Structures are given as structure tokens and as C-alpha cells.
Coordinates of C-alpha atoms in Angstrom, one line a residue:
M1 CA 347.2 41.9 -121.7
F2 CA 350.0 39.4 -121.5
D3 CA 352.7 41.9 -120.4
G4 CA 354.9 40.8 -117.4
I5 CA 353.9 37.1 -117.6
R6 CA 357.0 34.9 -117.1
L7 CA 356.3 31.2 -117.7
R8 CA 359.4 30.1 -115.9
K9 CA 357.8 31.3 -112.7
Y10 CA 354.7 29.1 -113.2
D11 CA 353.9 27.6 -109.8
V12 CA 353.8 23.9 -110.8
K13 CA 354.0 22.9 -107.2
L14 CA 350.7 24.7 -106.4
V15 CA 349.1 23.1 -109.5
I16 CA 350.2 19.6 -108.5
M17 CA 348.8 20.0 -104.9
V18 CA 345.5 21.4 -106.2
L19 CA 345.1 18.5 -108.7
T20 CA 346.0 15.9 -106.1
L21 CA 343.4 17.2 -103.7
S22 CA 340.8 17.3 -106.6
V23 CA 341.6 13.7 -107.6
I24 CA 341.1 12.6 -103.9
G25 CA 337.8 14.4 -104.1
V26 CA 336.7 12.6 -107.3
F27 CA 337.5 9.2 -105.8
A28 CA 335.8 10.1 -102.5
I29 CA 332.7 11.3 -104.3
G30 CA 332.6 8.2 -106.3
S31 CA 332.4 6.2 -103.1
A32 CA 329.9 8.5 -101.4
E33 CA 327.5 8.9 -104.4
E34 CA 328.7 7.4 -107.6
S35 CA 326.2 9.2 -109.8
Y36 CA 328.0 12.5 -109.1
Q37 CA 331.5 11.3 -109.9
S38 CA 331.5 11.9 -113.6
K39 CA 330.1 15.4 -113.1
Q40 CA 332.9 16.2 -110.6
M41 CA 335.5 14.8 -113.0
A42 CA 334.1 17.1 -115.7
G43 CA 334.2 20.0 -113.3
V44 CA 337.9 19.3 -112.5
I45 CA 338.7 19.3 -116.2
A46 CA 336.8 22.5 -116.8
G47 CA 338.4 24.0 -113.7
V48 CA 341.9 23.2 -114.9
I49 CA 341.2 24.8 -118.3
L50 CA 339.8 27.9 -116.6
M51 CA 342.7 28.1 -114.3
V52 CA 345.3 27.9 -117.1
I53 CA 343.5 30.5 -119.2
V54 CA 343.2 33.0 -116.3
S55 CA 346.8 32.4 -115.2
L56 CA 348.1 33.6 -118.6
F57 CA 346.3 37.0 -118.6
N58 CA 347.8 39.9 -116.8
Y59 CA 345.6 40.3 -113.7
S60 CA 346.1 44.0 -113.7
F61 CA 344.2 44.2 -117.0
I62 CA 341.4 42.0 -115.7
L63 CA 341.0 44.0 -112.5
K64 CA 340.1 47.1 -114.5
L65 CA 336.7 45.4 -114.7
N66 CA 336.4 45.4 -110.9
W67 CA 333.2 47.5 -110.8
L68 CA 331.6 45.3 -113.4
M69 CA 332.5 42.3 -111.2
Y70 CA 330.9 43.9 -108.2
L71 CA 327.7 44.9 -109.9
A72 CA 327.4 41.4 -111.5
N73 CA 327.9 39.9 -108.1
L74 CA 325.1 42.0 -106.6
G75 CA 322.9 41.2 -109.6
L76 CA 323.3 37.5 -109.1
L77 CA 322.8 37.6 -105.3
M78 CA 319.6 39.7 -105.8
A79 CA 318.3 37.4 -108.6
V80 CA 318.7 34.3 -106.5
Y81 CA 316.7 35.9 -103.8
F82 CA 313.7 36.5 -106.1
L83 CA 314.2 33.7 -108.7
G84 CA 316.3 31.1 -106.9
D85 CA 315.4 27.5 -106.1
D86 CA 314.3 26.8 -102.5
S87 CA 315.8 23.8 -100.8
H88 CA 316.0 22.8 -97.1
G89 CA 314.6 26.2 -96.1
A90 CA 317.3 28.2 -98.0
Q91 CA 317.1 30.0 -101.3
R92 CA 320.8 29.9 -102.5
W93 CA 320.7 28.3 -105.9
F94 CA 319.6 28.6 -109.5
Q95 CA 318.5 25.3 -111.0
I96 CA 319.7 24.9 -114.6
G97 CA 318.6 21.6 -115.9
S98 CA 320.3 19.0 -113.7
L99 CA 322.9 21.5 -112.6
R100 CA 322.8 24.0 -109.8
F101 CA 324.5 27.4 -109.7
Q102 CA 325.2 29.0 -106.3
P103 CA 326.1 32.7 -106.6
S104 CA 327.4 32.9 -103.0
E105 CA 330.3 30.7 -104.1
T106 CA 331.4 33.0 -106.9
S107 CA 330.8 36.0 -104.6
K108 CA 333.8 35.0 -102.5
I109 CA 336.2 35.2 -105.5
L110 CA 334.6 38.3 -107.1
L111 CA 334.8 40.3 -103.9
I112 CA 338.5 39.4 -103.5
L113 CA 339.2 40.6 -107.0
F114 CA 337.1 43.7 -106.5
F115 CA 338.8 44.8 -103.3
A116 CA 342.2 44.0 -104.8
Q117 CA 341.7 46.8 -107.4
F118 CA 339.6 49.1 -105.2
I119 CA 342.2 49.2 -102.3
M120 CA 345.1 49.4 -104.8
K121 CA 343.5 52.6 -106.1
Y122 CA 343.2 54.1 -102.7
K123 CA 346.2 52.5 -101.0
E124 CA 347.7 55.9 -100.0
K125 CA 344.5 56.8 -98.1
L126 CA 343.7 53.3 -96.8
N127 CA 343.9 54.2 -93.2
S128 CA 341.5 57.2 -93.5
F129 CA 338.0 56.9 -92.2
K130 CA 336.5 57.6 -95.6
V131 CA 338.2 54.6 -97.3
I132 CA 337.7 52.2 -94.4
A133 CA 334.0 53.1 -94.2
S134 CA 333.7 52.7 -98.0
C135 CA 335.2 49.3 -97.8
V136 CA 332.9 48.3 -95.0
V137 CA 329.8 49.5 -96.8
L138 CA 330.9 47.8 -100.1
V139 CA 331.3 44.4 -98.3
V140 CA 328.2 44.7 -96.1
I141 CA 325.8 45.0 -99.1
P142 CA 326.7 41.5 -100.6
W143 CA 327.2 40.1 -97.1
A144 CA 323.6 41.1 -96.2
L145 CA 322.2 39.5 -99.4
I146 CA 324.0 36.3 -98.4
V147 CA 322.8 36.4 -94.8
I148 CA 319.1 36.6 -95.9
Q149 CA 319.3 33.6 -98.2
P150 CA 320.0 32.4 -95.4
D151 CA 323.7 31.3 -95.6
L152 CA 325.2 32.1 -92.2
S153 CA 328.4 30.0 -92.7
T154 CA 329.3 31.7 -96.0
S155 CA 328.6 35.1 -94.5
I156 CA 331.0 34.4 -91.6
L157 CA 333.6 33.2 -94.1
L158 CA 333.2 36.4 -96.1
I159 CA 333.9 38.5 -93.0
V160 CA 337.1 36.5 -92.2
V161 CA 338.3 36.9 -95.8
F162 CA 337.5 40.6 -95.7
C163 CA 339.5 41.1 -92.5
M164 CA 342.5 39.4 -94.0
I165 CA 342.2 41.6 -97.1
M166 CA 342.3 44.7 -95.0
F167 CA 345.2 43.3 -92.9
A168 CA 347.2 42.4 -96.1
A169 CA 346.4 45.8 -97.5
G170 CA 348.3 47.4 -94.7
L171 CA 345.7 48.6 -92.2
Q172 CA 347.5 50.2 -89.3
Y173 CA 347.8 48.2 -86.1
R174 CA 346.3 51.0 -84.0
I175 CA 343.2 50.8 -86.2
I176 CA 343.1 47.0 -86.0
F177 CA 343.3 47.0 -82.2
G178 CA 340.7 49.7 -82.0
I179 CA 338.3 47.7 -84.2
L180 CA 339.0 44.5 -82.2
A181 CA 338.2 46.4 -79.0
V182 CA 334.7 47.0 -80.5
I183 CA 334.2 43.7 -82.4
I184 CA 335.1 41.3 -79.6
P185 CA 332.5 42.6 -77.1
A186 CA 330.0 42.8 -80.0
L187 CA 330.7 39.2 -80.9
L188 CA 330.2 38.1 -77.3
V189 CA 326.9 40.0 -77.1
G190 CA 325.9 38.5 -80.5
L191 CA 326.7 35.0 -79.3
Y192 CA 324.5 35.5 -76.3
L193 CA 321.7 36.8 -78.4
V194 CA 322.0 33.8 -80.8
M195 CA 321.9 31.4 -77.8
S196 CA 318.8 33.3 -76.5
D197 CA 317.1 33.2 -79.9
K198 CA 316.8 37.0 -80.0
L199 CA 318.3 37.7 -83.4
P200 CA 315.7 37.7 -86.1
F201 CA 318.0 36.7 -89.0
V202 CA 319.1 33.5 -87.2
K203 CA 316.6 30.8 -88.2
S204 CA 315.2 28.2 -85.9
Y205 CA 317.1 25.4 -87.7
Q206 CA 320.4 27.2 -87.3
L207 CA 319.7 27.6 -83.5
D208 CA 318.9 23.9 -83.3
R209 CA 322.3 23.1 -84.9
I210 CA 324.1 25.3 -82.3
N211 CA 322.2 23.7 -79.5
A212 CA 322.9 20.2 -80.9
W213 CA 326.6 21.1 -80.8
R214 CA 326.4 22.3 -77.2
Y215 CA 324.2 19.5 -76.0
P216 CA 324.8 16.5 -78.3
E217 CA 323.3 13.9 -75.9
E218 CA 319.9 15.7 -76.0
Y219 CA 319.9 15.9 -79.8
A220 CA 321.5 12.5 -80.5
N221 CA 318.5 11.3 -82.4
S222 CA 317.8 14.6 -84.3
E223 CA 320.1 17.5 -85.2
A224 CA 323.3 16.0 -83.7
M225 CA 322.9 12.6 -85.4
Q226 CA 324.7 13.6 -88.6
S227 CA 327.8 14.9 -86.8
L228 CA 327.9 12.1 -84.3
N229 CA 327.7 9.5 -87.1
S230 CA 330.4 11.4 -88.9
V231 CA 332.7 11.2 -85.9
M232 CA 331.9 7.5 -85.6
A233 CA 332.8 7.0 -89.3
I234 CA 336.1 8.8 -89.1
G235 CA 337.1 6.9 -85.9
S236 CA 336.1 3.6 -87.4
G237 CA 338.7 4.1 -90.1
Q238 CA 341.5 4.0 -87.6
L239 CA 345.0 4.2 -89.0
T240 CA 344.7 2.9 -92.6
G241 CA 340.9 2.9 -93.2
K242 CA 338.5 0.2 -94.3
G243 CA 339.4 0.5 -97.9
Y244 CA 338.0 2.3 -100.9
K245 CA 334.3 1.4 -101.6
N246 CA 334.5 -1.3 -99.0
N247 CA 331.5 -3.5 -98.4
E248 CA 331.9 -3.9 -94.6
F249 CA 328.6 -4.3 -92.8
T250 CA 329.8 -2.0 -90.1
S251 CA 330.4 0.9 -92.5
V252 CA 328.6 4.0 -91.4
K253 CA 328.5 5.3 -95.0
N254 CA 327.2 2.1 -96.4
G255 CA 324.4 2.1 -93.8
D256 CA 323.2 5.5 -95.0
F257 CA 323.7 6.9 -91.5
I258 CA 325.1 10.2 -93.0
S259 CA 323.3 12.2 -95.6
E260 CA 325.1 14.6 -98.1
T261 CA 328.3 12.6 -97.8
Q262 CA 329.4 13.9 -101.2
T263 CA 329.3 17.5 -100.0
D264 CA 329.2 18.6 -96.3
F265 CA 330.5 15.3 -94.9
I266 CA 332.9 14.1 -97.6
F267 CA 335.7 14.2 -94.9
A268 CA 333.8 11.4 -93.0
V269 CA 334.0 9.2 -96.2
I270 CA 337.8 9.9 -96.4
G271 CA 338.3 9.2 -92.7
E272 CA 336.4 5.9 -92.8
E273 CA 337.8 4.5 -96.1
F274 CA 341.4 5.9 -96.0
G275 CA 341.8 6.2 -92.2
F276 CA 343.9 8.6 -90.3
Q277 CA 346.6 8.5 -93.0
G278 CA 344.2 9.7 -95.7
S279 CA 342.7 12.4 -93.4
V280 CA 346.1 13.8 -92.7
V281 CA 347.0 13.9 -96.4
V282 CA 343.9 16.0 -97.1
I283 CA 344.6 18.4 -94.1
V284 CA 348.3 18.7 -95.1
L285 CA 347.4 19.5 -98.8
I286 CA 344.9 22.2 -97.8
T287 CA 347.4 23.7 -95.4
L288 CA 350.2 23.7 -98.0
I289 CA 348.0 25.2 -100.7
S290 CA 347.0 28.0 -98.3
L291 CA 350.7 28.6 -97.3
E292 CA 351.7 28.6 -101.0
C293 CA 349.1 31.3 -101.7
L294 CA 350.4 33.4 -98.7
S295 CA 353.9 32.9 -100.0
T296 CA 352.9 34.3 -103.3
A297 CA 351.2 37.2 -101.6
R298 CA 354.6 38.2 -100.0
K299 CA 356.3 38.2 -103.5
A300 CA 353.6 40.0 -105.4
K301 CA 354.6 42.9 -107.7
D302 CA 351.9 45.2 -106.2
L303 CA 349.3 45.5 -103.5
A304 CA 346.5 44.1 -105.7
G305 CA 348.5 40.8 -106.2
T306 CA 349.1 40.6 -102.5
I307 CA 345.4 40.9 -101.7
I308 CA 344.4 38.3 -104.3
A309 CA 346.9 35.7 -103.1
A310 CA 346.3 36.4 -99.4
G311 CA 342.6 36.4 -99.9
M312 CA 342.6 33.0 -101.6
G313 CA 344.9 31.5 -99.0
T314 CA 342.6 32.6 -96.2
L315 CA 339.5 31.4 -98.1
I316 CA 340.9 27.9 -98.6
A317 CA 342.3 27.6 -95.1
F318 CA 339.3 28.8 -93.2
Q319 CA 336.7 27.0 -95.4
G320 CA 338.7 23.8 -95.0
F321 CA 338.9 24.3 -91.3
I322 CA 335.1 24.8 -91.0
N323 CA 334.2 21.8 -93.1
I324 CA 336.6 19.5 -91.2
G325 CA 335.5 21.0 -87.9
V326 CA 331.9 20.1 -88.7
A327 CA 332.8 16.6 -89.8
T328 CA 334.7 16.0 -86.5
F329 CA 332.0 17.8 -84.4
L330 CA 334.4 20.6 -83.3
L331 CA 332.0 23.1 -84.8
P332 CA 328.2 23.2 -85.3
N333 CA 326.8 21.8 -88.6
T334 CA 327.1 24.2 -91.5
G335 CA 326.9 24.0 -95.3
L336 CA 330.5 24.9 -96.4
P337 CA 332.1 22.4 -98.8
L338 CA 335.6 21.1 -98.4
P339 CA 337.8 23.0 -100.9
F340 CA 338.5 21.0 -104.1
V341 CA 337.1 17.8 -102.5
S342 CA 333.4 18.2 -101.9
Y343 CA 330.9 17.9 -104.8
G344 CA 329.7 21.2 -106.1
L345 CA 330.6 22.6 -109.5
T346 CA 330.1 26.3 -108.6
S347 CA 332.5 25.9 -105.7
L348 CA 335.0 23.9 -107.6
L349 CA 335.1 26.2 -110.7
S350 CA 335.2 29.3 -108.4
L351 CA 338.2 27.9 -106.5
Y352 CA 340.0 27.0 -109.7
L353 CA 339.4 30.6 -111.0
G354 CA 340.9 32.0 -107.8
I355 CA 344.0 29.7 -108.1
G356 CA 344.4 30.8 -111.7
F357 CA 344.7 34.4 -110.4
V358 CA 347.2 33.3 -107.8
L359 CA 349.3 31.6 -110.5
N360 CA 349.1 34.8 -112.5
V361 CA 350.3 36.8 -109.5
R362 CA 353.2 34.4 -109.0
M363 CA 354.3 34.7 -112.7
Q364 CA 354.5 38.5 -112.3
S365 CA 356.2 38.4 -108.9
K366 CA 359.3 40.3 -108.0
D367 CA 362.7 38.7 -107.9
R368 CA 363.9 37.5 -104.5
K369 CA 366.2 40.5 -103.8
M370 CA 363.4 42.9 -104.8
A371 CA 361.0 41.1 -102.5
E372 CA 363.4 41.3 -99.6
D373 CA 363.9 45.0 -100.2
Y374 CA 360.1 45.5 -100.4

């Protein structure tokens, strides 16, 4: 269970970066909605404990439970469909007292762990049609359950992470290019159908968000208002920001011009209060955390470790990109949290769980010479 763990390889640098980002999140949430700050702080403490515990167990031992993880994931996603709490037209959460649990957040991590073991088992036959088809079917089932919640942004993120998993696993380039030759035209057709409101699983509010992104002037007083106010808040912070919990009359946040500032638009709070400098710090930290995960993937002792670290690096990078893209109106409005910063205990604990596995992979990594030979 603890075989192969070398504490001297504990990635303290990664831990410091994750904690720094989490602390920034706690402060930003305290300014956005003070009532959530203590919960987020408790979540960070619980997340650190979970991360440390997971990091000390041999991931190869834990991955033996991969099918249990997969079935538990499906069970939770199906349960939330029938028993979940409906909010804003989506049924994605279980309400447990004052806390909410979102299975789609844990689904991201559980699927990375599942495919790490599954592909490791069939790595010699990875490029065969049977194994590729099996992987696609196994990801489509939970993906479909997430789509019907509906949670389009998480379902897109899941596809991106799955693609990175298959690439990191060693899918041949001729297969990759063949798939791209089919997917790219399909995406263009899909985009056209979305714009034409001809896809049944795309809800009317999702189409409105896309149109608001395309034509912000026409939706300035409705669907585009949030994003436009977010851009205004970020721009008003200029270089150094207006200061933490400022009382300026011109504050977009203080005027309640942005809702859900503690979650979807937390980056707007950071931009307004800490300015360009604070925004860059957050972006750099997310980038460095992702690169550190990818660096760990290169040094992993086996394919399963490579998939875990590469999957987590992709998840953090792409989710961060989407959240910041929404806050700066580069992308249509979605519901993805900013990793380690936005309020949300399910997301926070799931990410810390994933980082715990990355630390575990690092502590069992090969020596430099062995990695170069590999």
C-alpha cells in the first residue's frame, strides 16, 4: 500500500502554489460574499488533509478499485437526475442541509482515475479499434448523464480531458489525424445547428447565452449584462486595483451589478480589487500548476501515473481558461468555477483529491536518467 513512496520527492512547490491560489480564493470570496468565506476556509483545510492522505498511498493500489469508482460515478450521476435539487433550470446538485454536492465535479476526477487503470491494462492494444471503441463508450455514458442535467460546459470539459488522456496514453498520430478529420467538420456542423436552435439537448437559455456573446449590444440589458459588467469591473481595477473590500461608490461589485461573484465571476472581483497585477498572479499560478502536473506526467513510473498527472494538468488549465474567458467575455457565459479560487466545496475537494494523486505520482517517479531513457 505504501510501497515505492519516497518522501524526498514530495512536490512542495506544487503544494505551495495550490495553497497560494486557495488563499487568494478565500480572500476574494470574503469580499464577494462574506458569509461563504468560513465555509471555503474549512473546505481548504479539509482539502489539504485529503490531499496529504491520498498522496501517501500508492496510487497503483487505489486504482485497483477503478471499476468501483466508475460504477459509483454513474450511480451518483443517475441519482442526481432523479433525486437532485433543481436550480436555475438545471438539476446538478444534492442538497444536504446547507451544503450542496455536485456529482459532475467528482466525475471529472473519478473518470481520470478510471481510465488511468483501464488504459494501463490494455496499453499494448490501445490503438486497436476494440479498445478505442471501448474507451469512447465508457466516457460517453457519464458524459450523456452530465449533458442531460443540463451541464454543457462540464460535458465539453470532459471531452477535452478525455482527448488528452488518449493522447498521453500513446494513441498513434495516424489515428489522431483520422479522428480530427471527422471531428472538425462535425463540430462545425454542430456549431451551425446550435446557432440555428436545431439541437434538442441545447436549452433555450444556453442558446441565449451564445447569442448574447455574439451580439452583446442587443442583449446588453439581459443575458449579456453579467459579462459586460464583469469586463467593466476588471477594467476599473486598472494596474493595482481599488483595494480589498473597498467602499468605492464606483465599485461594480459593491453595486451588485454582478451576481454569483463568489463562483462564476470571482475573477471579476480579483480584477477590480487587485487590478491587473492580481489578475496576472492568478493566471500565472494556474498555468504553473498545470505545467507542474504535466512535468510530473513525463516522469511517471508507468502509464497510469502519466494519465493521472496529464489529466489533472489539462483539467486545471482548461477549466481555468474557460472561467477567465467568461469573466473577460472572450467566451459565452458558462457555469465552470475557477480552480481553487471559486466557492464550491465539491469542486475544491475534488481538485485537492486530484492533486493528492499527482503528488503520489511524483513521489514514485523515475530518476532523471531513467526518465530520459524512457
